[in-house]
Tab-separated table of C-alpha atoms in Angstrom:
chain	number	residue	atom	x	y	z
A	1368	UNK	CA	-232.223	8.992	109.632
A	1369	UNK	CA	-231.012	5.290	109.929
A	1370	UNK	CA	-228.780	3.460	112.309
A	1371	UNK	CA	-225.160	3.609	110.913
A	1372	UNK	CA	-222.184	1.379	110.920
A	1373	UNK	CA	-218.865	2.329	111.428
A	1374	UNK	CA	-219.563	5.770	112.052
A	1375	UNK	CA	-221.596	6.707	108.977
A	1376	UNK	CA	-223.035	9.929	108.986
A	1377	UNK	CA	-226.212	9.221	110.190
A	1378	UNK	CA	-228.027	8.447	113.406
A	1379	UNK	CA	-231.200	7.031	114.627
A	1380	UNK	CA	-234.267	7.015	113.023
A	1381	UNK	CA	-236.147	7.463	115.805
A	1382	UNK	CA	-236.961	10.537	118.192
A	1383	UNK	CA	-236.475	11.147	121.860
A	1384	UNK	CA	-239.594	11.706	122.101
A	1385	UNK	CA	-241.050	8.401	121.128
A	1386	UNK	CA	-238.155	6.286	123.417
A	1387	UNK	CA	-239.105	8.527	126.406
A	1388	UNK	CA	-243.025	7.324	126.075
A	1389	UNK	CA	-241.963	3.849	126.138
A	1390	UNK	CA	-240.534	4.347	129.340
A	1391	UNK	CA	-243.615	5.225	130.472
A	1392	UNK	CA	-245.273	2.477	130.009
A	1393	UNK	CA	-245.749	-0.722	131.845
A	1394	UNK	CA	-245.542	-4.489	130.917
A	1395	UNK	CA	-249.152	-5.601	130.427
A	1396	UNK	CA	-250.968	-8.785	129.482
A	1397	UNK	CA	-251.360	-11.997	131.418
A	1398	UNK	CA	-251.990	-15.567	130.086
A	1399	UNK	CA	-251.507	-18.698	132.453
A	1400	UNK	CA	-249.235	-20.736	130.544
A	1401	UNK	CA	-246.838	-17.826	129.098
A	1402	UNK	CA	-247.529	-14.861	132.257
A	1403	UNK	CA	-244.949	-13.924	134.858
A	1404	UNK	CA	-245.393	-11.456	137.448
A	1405	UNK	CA	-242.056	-10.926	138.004
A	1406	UNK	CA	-240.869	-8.961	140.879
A	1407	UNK	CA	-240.230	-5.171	140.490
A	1408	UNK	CA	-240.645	-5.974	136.386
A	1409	UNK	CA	-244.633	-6.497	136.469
A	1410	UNK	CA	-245.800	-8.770	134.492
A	1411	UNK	CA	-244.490	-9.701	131.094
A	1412	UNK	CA	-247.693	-10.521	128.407
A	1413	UNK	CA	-247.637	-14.223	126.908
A	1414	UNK	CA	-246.632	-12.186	123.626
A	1415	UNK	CA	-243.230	-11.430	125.370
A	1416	UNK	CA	-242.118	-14.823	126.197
A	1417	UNK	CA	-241.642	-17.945	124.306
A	1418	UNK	CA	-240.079	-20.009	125.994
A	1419	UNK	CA	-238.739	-22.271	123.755
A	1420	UNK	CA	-238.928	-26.208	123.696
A	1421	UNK	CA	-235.504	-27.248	125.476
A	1422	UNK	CA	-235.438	-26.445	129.245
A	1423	UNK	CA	-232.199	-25.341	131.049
A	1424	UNK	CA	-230.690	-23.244	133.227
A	1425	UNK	CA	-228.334	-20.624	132.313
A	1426	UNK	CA	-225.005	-18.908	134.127
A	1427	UNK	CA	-224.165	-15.574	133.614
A	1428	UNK	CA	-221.923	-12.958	135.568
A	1429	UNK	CA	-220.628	-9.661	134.514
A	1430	UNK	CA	-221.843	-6.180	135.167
A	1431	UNK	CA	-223.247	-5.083	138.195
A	1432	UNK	CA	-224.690	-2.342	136.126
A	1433	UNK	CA	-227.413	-4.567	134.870
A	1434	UNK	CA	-227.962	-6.086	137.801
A	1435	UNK	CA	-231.185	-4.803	138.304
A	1436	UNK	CA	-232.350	-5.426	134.977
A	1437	UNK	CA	-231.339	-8.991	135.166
A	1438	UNK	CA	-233.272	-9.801	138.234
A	1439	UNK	CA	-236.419	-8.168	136.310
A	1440	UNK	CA	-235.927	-10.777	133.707
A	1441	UNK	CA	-234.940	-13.418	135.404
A	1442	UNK	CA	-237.943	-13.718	137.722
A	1443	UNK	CA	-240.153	-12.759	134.697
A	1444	UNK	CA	-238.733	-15.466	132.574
A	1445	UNK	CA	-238.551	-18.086	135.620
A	1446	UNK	CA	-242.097	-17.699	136.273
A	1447	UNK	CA	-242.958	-18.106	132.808
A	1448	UNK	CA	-240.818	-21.145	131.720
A	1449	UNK	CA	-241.298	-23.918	134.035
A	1450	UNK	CA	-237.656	-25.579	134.004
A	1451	UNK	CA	-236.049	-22.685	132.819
A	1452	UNK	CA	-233.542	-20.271	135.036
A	1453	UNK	CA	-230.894	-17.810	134.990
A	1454	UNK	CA	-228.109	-17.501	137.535
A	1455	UNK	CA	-226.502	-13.931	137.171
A	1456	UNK	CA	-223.371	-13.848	139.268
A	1457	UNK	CA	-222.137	-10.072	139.064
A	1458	UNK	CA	-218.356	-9.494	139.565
A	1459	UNK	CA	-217.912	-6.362	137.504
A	1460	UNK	CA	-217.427	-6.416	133.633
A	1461	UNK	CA	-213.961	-7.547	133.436
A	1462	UNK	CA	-214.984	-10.974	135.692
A	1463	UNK	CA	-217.669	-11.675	133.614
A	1464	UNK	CA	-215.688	-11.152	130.394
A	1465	UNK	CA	-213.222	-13.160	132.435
A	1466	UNK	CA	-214.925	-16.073	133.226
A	1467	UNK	CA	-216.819	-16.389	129.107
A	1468	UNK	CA	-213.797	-16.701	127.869
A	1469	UNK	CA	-212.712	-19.644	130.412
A	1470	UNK	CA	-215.758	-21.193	129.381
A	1471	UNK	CA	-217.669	-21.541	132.749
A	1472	UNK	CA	-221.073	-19.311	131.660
A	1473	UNK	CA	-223.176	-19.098	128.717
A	1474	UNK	CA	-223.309	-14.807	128.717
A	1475	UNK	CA	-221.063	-12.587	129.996
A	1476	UNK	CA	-222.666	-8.683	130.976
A	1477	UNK	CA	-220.136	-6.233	129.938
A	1478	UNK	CA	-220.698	-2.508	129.853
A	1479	UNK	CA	-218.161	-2.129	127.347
A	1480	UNK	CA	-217.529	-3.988	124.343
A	1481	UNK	CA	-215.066	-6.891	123.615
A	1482	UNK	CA	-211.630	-5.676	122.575
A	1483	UNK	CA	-209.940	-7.336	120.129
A	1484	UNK	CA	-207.672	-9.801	122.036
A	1485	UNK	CA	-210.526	-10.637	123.654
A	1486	UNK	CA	-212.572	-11.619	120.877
A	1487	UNK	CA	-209.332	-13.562	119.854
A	1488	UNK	CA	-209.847	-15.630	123.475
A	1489	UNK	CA	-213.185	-16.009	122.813
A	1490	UNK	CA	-212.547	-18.115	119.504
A	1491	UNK	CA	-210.857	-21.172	122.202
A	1492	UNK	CA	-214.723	-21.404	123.241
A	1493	UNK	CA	-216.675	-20.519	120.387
A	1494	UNK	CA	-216.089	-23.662	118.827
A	1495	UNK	CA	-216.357	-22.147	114.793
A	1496	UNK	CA	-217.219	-18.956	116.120
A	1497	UNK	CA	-216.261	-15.952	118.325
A	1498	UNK	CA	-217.784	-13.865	120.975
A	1499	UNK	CA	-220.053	-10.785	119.575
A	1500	UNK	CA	-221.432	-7.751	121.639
A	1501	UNK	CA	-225.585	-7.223	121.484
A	1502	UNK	CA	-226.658	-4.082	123.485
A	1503	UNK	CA	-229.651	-5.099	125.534
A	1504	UNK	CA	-229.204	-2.635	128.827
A	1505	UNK	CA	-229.207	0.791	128.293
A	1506	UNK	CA	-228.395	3.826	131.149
A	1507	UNK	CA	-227.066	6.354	132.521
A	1508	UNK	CA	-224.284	6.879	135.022
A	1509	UNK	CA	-225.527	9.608	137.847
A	1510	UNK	CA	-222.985	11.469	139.819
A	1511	UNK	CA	-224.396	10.712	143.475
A	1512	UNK	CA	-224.125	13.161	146.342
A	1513	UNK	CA	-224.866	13.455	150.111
A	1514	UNK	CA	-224.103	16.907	151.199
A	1515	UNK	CA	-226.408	18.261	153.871
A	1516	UNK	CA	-228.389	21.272	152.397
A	1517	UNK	CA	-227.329	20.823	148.770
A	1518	UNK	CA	-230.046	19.563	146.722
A	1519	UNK	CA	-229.591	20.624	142.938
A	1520	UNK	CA	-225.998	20.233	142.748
A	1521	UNK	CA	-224.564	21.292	139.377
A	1522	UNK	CA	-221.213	19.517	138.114
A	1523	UNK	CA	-218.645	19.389	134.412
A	1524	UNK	CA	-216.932	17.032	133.316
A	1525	UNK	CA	-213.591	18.852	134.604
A	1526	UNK	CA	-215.172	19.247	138.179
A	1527	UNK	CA	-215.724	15.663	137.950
A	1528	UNK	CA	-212.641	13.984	136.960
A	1529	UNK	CA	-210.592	16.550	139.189
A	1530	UNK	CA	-212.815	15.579	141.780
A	1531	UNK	CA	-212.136	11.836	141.400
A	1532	UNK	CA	-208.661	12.625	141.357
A	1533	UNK	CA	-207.853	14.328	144.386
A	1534	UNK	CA	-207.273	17.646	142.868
A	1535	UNK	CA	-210.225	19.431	144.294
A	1536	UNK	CA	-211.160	17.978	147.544
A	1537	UNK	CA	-213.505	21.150	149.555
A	1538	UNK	CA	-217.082	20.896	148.698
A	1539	UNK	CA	-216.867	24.852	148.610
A	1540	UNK	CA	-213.781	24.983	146.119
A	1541	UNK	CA	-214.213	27.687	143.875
A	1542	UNK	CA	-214.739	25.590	140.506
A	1543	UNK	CA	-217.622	24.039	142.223
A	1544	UNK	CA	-218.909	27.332	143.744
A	1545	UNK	CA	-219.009	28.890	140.058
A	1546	UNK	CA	-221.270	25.916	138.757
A	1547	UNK	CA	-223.187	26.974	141.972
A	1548	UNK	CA	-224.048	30.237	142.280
A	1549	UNK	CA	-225.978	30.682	145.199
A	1550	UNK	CA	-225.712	27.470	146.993
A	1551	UNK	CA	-224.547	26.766	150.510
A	1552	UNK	CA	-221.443	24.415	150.121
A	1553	UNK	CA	-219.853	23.235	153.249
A	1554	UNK	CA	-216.101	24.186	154.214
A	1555	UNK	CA	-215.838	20.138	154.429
A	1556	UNK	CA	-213.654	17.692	152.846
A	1557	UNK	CA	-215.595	15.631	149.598
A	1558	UNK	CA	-215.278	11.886	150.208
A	1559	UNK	CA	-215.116	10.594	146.779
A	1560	UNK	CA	-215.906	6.953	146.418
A	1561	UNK	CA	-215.088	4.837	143.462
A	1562	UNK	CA	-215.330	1.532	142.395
A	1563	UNK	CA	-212.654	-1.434	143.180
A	1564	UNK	CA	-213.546	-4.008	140.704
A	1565	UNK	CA	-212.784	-3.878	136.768
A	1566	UNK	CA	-215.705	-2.149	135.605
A	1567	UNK	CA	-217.448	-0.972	132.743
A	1568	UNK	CA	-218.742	1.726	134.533
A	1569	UNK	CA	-215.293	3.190	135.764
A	1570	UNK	CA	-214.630	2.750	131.442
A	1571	UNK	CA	-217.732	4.366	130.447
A	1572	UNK	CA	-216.824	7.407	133.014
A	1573	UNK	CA	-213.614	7.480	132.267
A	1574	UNK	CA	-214.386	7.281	128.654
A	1575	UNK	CA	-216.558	10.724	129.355
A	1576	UNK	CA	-213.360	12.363	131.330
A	1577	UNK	CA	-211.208	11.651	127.709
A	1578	UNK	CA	-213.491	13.799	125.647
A	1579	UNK	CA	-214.594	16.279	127.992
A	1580	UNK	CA	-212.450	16.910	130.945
A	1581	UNK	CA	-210.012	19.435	129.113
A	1582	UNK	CA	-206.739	17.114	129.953
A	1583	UNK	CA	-207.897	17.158	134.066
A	1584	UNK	CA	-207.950	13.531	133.944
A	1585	UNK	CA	-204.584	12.186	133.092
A	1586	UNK	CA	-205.489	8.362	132.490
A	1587	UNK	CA	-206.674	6.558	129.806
A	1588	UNK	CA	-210.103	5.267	129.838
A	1589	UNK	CA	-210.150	2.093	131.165
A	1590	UNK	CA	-212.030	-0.345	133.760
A	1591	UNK	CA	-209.641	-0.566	136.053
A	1592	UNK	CA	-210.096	2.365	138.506
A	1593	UNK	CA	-206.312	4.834	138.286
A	1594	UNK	CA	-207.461	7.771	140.049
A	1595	UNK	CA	-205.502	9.469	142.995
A	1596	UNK	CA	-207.082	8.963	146.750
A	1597	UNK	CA	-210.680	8.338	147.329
A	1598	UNK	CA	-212.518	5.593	149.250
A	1599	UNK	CA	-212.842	2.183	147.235
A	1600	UNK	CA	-216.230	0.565	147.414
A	1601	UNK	CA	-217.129	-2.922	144.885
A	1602	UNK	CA	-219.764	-2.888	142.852
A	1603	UNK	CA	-223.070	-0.730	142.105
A	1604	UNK	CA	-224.523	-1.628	144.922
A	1605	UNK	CA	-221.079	-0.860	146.987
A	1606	UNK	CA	-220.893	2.401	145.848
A	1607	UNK	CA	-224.302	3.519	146.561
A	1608	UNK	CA	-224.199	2.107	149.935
A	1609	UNK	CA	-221.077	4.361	150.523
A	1610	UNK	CA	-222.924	7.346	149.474
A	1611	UNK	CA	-225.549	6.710	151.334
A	1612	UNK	CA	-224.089	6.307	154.444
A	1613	UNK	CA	-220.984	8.925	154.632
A	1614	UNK	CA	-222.004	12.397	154.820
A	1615	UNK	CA	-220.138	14.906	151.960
A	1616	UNK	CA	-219.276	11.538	149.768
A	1617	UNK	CA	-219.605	11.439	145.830
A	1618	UNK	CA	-219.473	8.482	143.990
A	1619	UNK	CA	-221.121	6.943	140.566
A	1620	UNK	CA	-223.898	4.905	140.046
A	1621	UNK	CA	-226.525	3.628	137.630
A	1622	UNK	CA	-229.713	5.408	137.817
A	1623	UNK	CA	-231.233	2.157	138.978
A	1624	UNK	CA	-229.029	2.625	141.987
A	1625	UNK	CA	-228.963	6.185	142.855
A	1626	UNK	CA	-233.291	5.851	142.693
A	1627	UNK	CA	-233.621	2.408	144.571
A	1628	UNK	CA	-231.333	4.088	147.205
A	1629	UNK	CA	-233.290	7.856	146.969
A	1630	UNK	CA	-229.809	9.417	146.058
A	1631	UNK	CA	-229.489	12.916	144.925
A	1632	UNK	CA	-227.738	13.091	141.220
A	1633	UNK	CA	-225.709	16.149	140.100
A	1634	UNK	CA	-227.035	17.888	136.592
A	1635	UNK	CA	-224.469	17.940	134.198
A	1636	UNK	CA	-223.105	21.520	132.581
A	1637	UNK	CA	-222.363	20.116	129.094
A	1638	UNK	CA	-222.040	23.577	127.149
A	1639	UNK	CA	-225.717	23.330	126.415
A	1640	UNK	CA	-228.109	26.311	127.204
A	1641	UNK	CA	-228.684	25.054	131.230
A	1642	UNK	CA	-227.488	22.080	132.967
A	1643	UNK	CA	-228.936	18.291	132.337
A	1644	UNK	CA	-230.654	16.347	134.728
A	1645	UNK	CA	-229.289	12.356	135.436
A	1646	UNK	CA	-232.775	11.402	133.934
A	1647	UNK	CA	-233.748	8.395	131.651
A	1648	UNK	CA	-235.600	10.686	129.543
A	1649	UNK	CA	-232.658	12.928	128.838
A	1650	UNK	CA	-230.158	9.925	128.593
A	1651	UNK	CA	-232.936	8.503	125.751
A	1652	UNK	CA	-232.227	11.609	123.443
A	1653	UNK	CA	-228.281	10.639	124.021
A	1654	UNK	CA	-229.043	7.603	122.590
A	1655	UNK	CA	-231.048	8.140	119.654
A	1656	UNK	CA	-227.754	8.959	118.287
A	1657	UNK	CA	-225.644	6.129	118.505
A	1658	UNK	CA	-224.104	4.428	116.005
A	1659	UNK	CA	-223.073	0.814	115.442
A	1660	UNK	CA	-219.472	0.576	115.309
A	1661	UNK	CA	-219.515	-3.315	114.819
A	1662	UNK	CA	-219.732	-5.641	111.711
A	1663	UNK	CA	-221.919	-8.727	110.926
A	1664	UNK	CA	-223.630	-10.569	113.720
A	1665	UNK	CA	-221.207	-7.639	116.426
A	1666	UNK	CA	-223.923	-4.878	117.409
A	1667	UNK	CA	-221.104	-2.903	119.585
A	1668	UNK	CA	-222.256	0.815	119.287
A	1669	UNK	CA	-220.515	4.203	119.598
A	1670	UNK	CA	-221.931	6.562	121.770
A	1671	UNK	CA	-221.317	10.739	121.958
A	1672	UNK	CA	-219.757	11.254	125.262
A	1673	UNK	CA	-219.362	14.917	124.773
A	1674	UNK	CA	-222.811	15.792	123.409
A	1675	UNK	CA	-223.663	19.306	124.119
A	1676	UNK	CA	-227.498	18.798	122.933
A	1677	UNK	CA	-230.215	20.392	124.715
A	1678	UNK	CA	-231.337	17.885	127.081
A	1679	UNK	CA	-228.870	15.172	126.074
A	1680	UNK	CA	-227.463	13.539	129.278
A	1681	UNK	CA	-223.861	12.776	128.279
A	1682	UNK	CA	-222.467	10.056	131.249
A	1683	UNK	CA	-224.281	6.905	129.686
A	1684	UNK	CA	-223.860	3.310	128.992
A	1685	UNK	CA	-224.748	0.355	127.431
A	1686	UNK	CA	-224.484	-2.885	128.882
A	1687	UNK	CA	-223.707	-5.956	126.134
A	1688	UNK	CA	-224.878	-9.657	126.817
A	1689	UNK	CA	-221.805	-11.225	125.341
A	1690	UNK	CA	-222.564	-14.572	123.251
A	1691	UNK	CA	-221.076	-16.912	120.968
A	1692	UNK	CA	-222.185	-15.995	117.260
A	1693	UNK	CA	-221.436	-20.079	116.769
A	1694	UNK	CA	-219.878	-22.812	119.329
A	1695	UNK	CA	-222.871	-22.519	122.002
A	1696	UNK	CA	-223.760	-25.646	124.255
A	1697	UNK	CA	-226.288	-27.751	122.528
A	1698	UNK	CA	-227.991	-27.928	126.115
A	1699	UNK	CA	-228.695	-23.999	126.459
A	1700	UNK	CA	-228.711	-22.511	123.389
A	1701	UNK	CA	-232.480	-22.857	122.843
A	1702	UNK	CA	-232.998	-21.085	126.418
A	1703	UNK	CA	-230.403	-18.687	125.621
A	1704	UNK	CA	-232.032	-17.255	122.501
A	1705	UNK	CA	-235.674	-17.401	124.582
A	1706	UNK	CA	-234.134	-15.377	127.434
A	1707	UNK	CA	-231.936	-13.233	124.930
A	1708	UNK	CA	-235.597	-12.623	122.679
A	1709	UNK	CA	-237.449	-11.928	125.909
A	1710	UNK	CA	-234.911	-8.958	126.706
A	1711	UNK	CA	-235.075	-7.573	123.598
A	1712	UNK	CA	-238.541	-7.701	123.343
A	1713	UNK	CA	-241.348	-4.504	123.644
A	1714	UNK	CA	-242.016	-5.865	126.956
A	1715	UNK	CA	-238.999	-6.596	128.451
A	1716	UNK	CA	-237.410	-3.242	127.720
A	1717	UNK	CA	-240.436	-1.433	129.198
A	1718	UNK	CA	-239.736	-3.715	132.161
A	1719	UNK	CA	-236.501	-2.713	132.816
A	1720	UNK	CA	-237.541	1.091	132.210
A	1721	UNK	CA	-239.777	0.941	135.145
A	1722	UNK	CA	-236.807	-0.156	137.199
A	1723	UNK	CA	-235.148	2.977	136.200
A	1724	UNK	CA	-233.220	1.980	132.652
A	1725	UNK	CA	-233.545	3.173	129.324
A	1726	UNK	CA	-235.547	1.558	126.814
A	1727	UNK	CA	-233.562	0.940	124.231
A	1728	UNK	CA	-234.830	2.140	120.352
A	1729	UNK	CA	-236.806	-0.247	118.474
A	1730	UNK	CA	-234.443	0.388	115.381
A	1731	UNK	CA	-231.824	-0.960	117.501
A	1732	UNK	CA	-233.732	-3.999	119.398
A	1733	UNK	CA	-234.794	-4.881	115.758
A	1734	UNK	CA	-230.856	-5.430	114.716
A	1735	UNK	CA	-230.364	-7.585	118.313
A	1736	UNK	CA	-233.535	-9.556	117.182
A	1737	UNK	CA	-232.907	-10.516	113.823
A	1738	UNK	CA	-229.177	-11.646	115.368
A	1739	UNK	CA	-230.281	-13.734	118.499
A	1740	UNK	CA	-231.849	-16.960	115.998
A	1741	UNK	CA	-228.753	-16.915	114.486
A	1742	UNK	CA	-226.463	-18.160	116.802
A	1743	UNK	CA	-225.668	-21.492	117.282
């Protein structure tokens, strides 16, 4: 099977099995001139990073989903490049989409593709060019829980979305009971938490409530949050920090986030033959499915919400560095396409694995590889 365009019939030519055992592994190799030791990352091999002849420093912002990921690279490629550095400012999706199309950073992190009108701004700053999507980040959204005595917590997508809309607000109300059998759920009142800022997160999840929540969730999918009720919390990091801290709460977060702040996930019912754990091995097999929905130098991809797989974790995303195919500053383009080629290399997606990502499939890196010395 071969990665498709435009939703060709078929998918992946790669198996779960193969993307989980890169996660496994760590980023190895050291060589004084080309080695970084970078943080949580490791250490990326001399192999992994060339750091190209022009030194500059880069500003980013976008997704707080990748936030993690970024600082794995960013120390990695720092220490590695003498000269070289990468600002990443956050601010959601929609800021960082925001503030590449005003011209003020060289990548924007966005965890959902451009839309069209925004590729349309993006031609005022591409000089001779436009803005394209390349899928470097790849994750999964875990529904995060603190509910005293409740440790395997079983969830659907309807339980979800009517959850994050006010309409069932008892931890023991019966459509949560029936995914529960046996568990002790509190007579209390769930404290849902979602997130304030534009996000591709709240689009990916909302994105999931479209195709699977059986019409509970009334809104379209979008990053702006349009739920009823519910505590409002910015960012990743916000939201996790909620969670932690307020007993019965719920909220959303990247894996990265629900494991760097030892957060109990819920395992998702998808119609499959038992529930499926928020793991990075079971989001992998999600992904070994997508398909690229973009043309020419635009990787966006198109991913299966409402798999019912065995073992297929269906709440994922990807998170796209967002570039100029043509119109880049003369000054940073050469670190760009380093930095971009370090992400997408071997190394630097098993470094972002280890901080609790996806690595995404070599068939797939490939495509992002043979775009990055492209641009110009």
């Amino acid at each position: 099977m071969k990665l498709q365009r435009n939703g060709r019939s078929k998918a992946l030519a790669i198996g779960a099995m193969a993307l989980v055992s890169s996660l496994s592994l760590a980023a190895c190799g050291s060589d004084e001139n080309n080695n970084a030791s970078g943080g949580s990352g490791g250490s990326a091999s001399a192999a992994a990073i060339n750091c190209g002849s022009k030194p500059a420093a880069l500003i980013s912002a976008g997704s707080t989903a990748q936030g993690n990921a970024i600082d794995v690279w960013k120390n990695n490629f720092g220490a590695a490049c003498s000269g070289s550095s990468i600002n990443y400012g956050g601010g959601g999706s929609g800021a960082g989409v925001q503030q590449f199309n005003q011209g003020k950073i060289q990548f924007a992190g966005s965890d959902s593709p451009l839309k069209p009108a925004e590729v349309e701004d993006s031609k005022k700053v591409c000089t001779g060019g436009q803005g394209v999507n390349l899928p470097l980040v790849a994750g999964l959204i875990s529904i995060v829980y603190n509910v005293d005595g409740v440790d395997n917590l079983v969830l659907d997508g309807p339980a979800i979305a009517k959850i994050f809309d006010s309409q069932i607000t008892k931890w023991n109300d019966p459509a949560i009971a029936a995914l529960n059998p046996g568990a002790k759920l509190p007579d209390a009142d769930i404290q849902a938490v979602h997130r304030t800022d534009d996000s591709g997160t709240n689009e990916n999840l909302t994105k999931y409530f479209a195709k699977v929540s059986n019409g509970a969730w009334s809104y379209p999918a979008a990053k702006a949050w349009a739920g009823k009720g519910g505590q409002g919390a910015n960012g990743s990091a916000g939201v996790a920090a909620q969670v932690k801290q307020v007993k019965n709460s719920i909220s959303y977060a990247e894996l990265s986030y629900a494991q760097s702040n030892n957060l109990k996930s819920a395992a998702i019912a998808t119609g499959a033959s038992k529930p499926v754990e928020a793991t990075a091995a079971n989001a992998a097999t999600t992904f070994a499915k997508a398909k690229i929905a973009g043309t020419g130098s635009d990787l966006a991809l198109t991913l299966d919400y409402g798999t019912k797989d065995e073992g297929s974790y269906p709440i994922v995303l990807v998170t796209y560095e967002i570039v100029c195919d043509k119109g880049n500053k003369a000054e940073t383009i050469d670190t760009l396409k380093a930095f971009l080629t370090y992400a997408a290399s071997e190394a630097g997606q098993k470094a972002v694995g280890d901080a609790g990502y996806v690595a995404l499939p070599k068939e797939l890196t490939d495509k992002v590889n043979a775009v990055i010395p492209t641009l110009a």
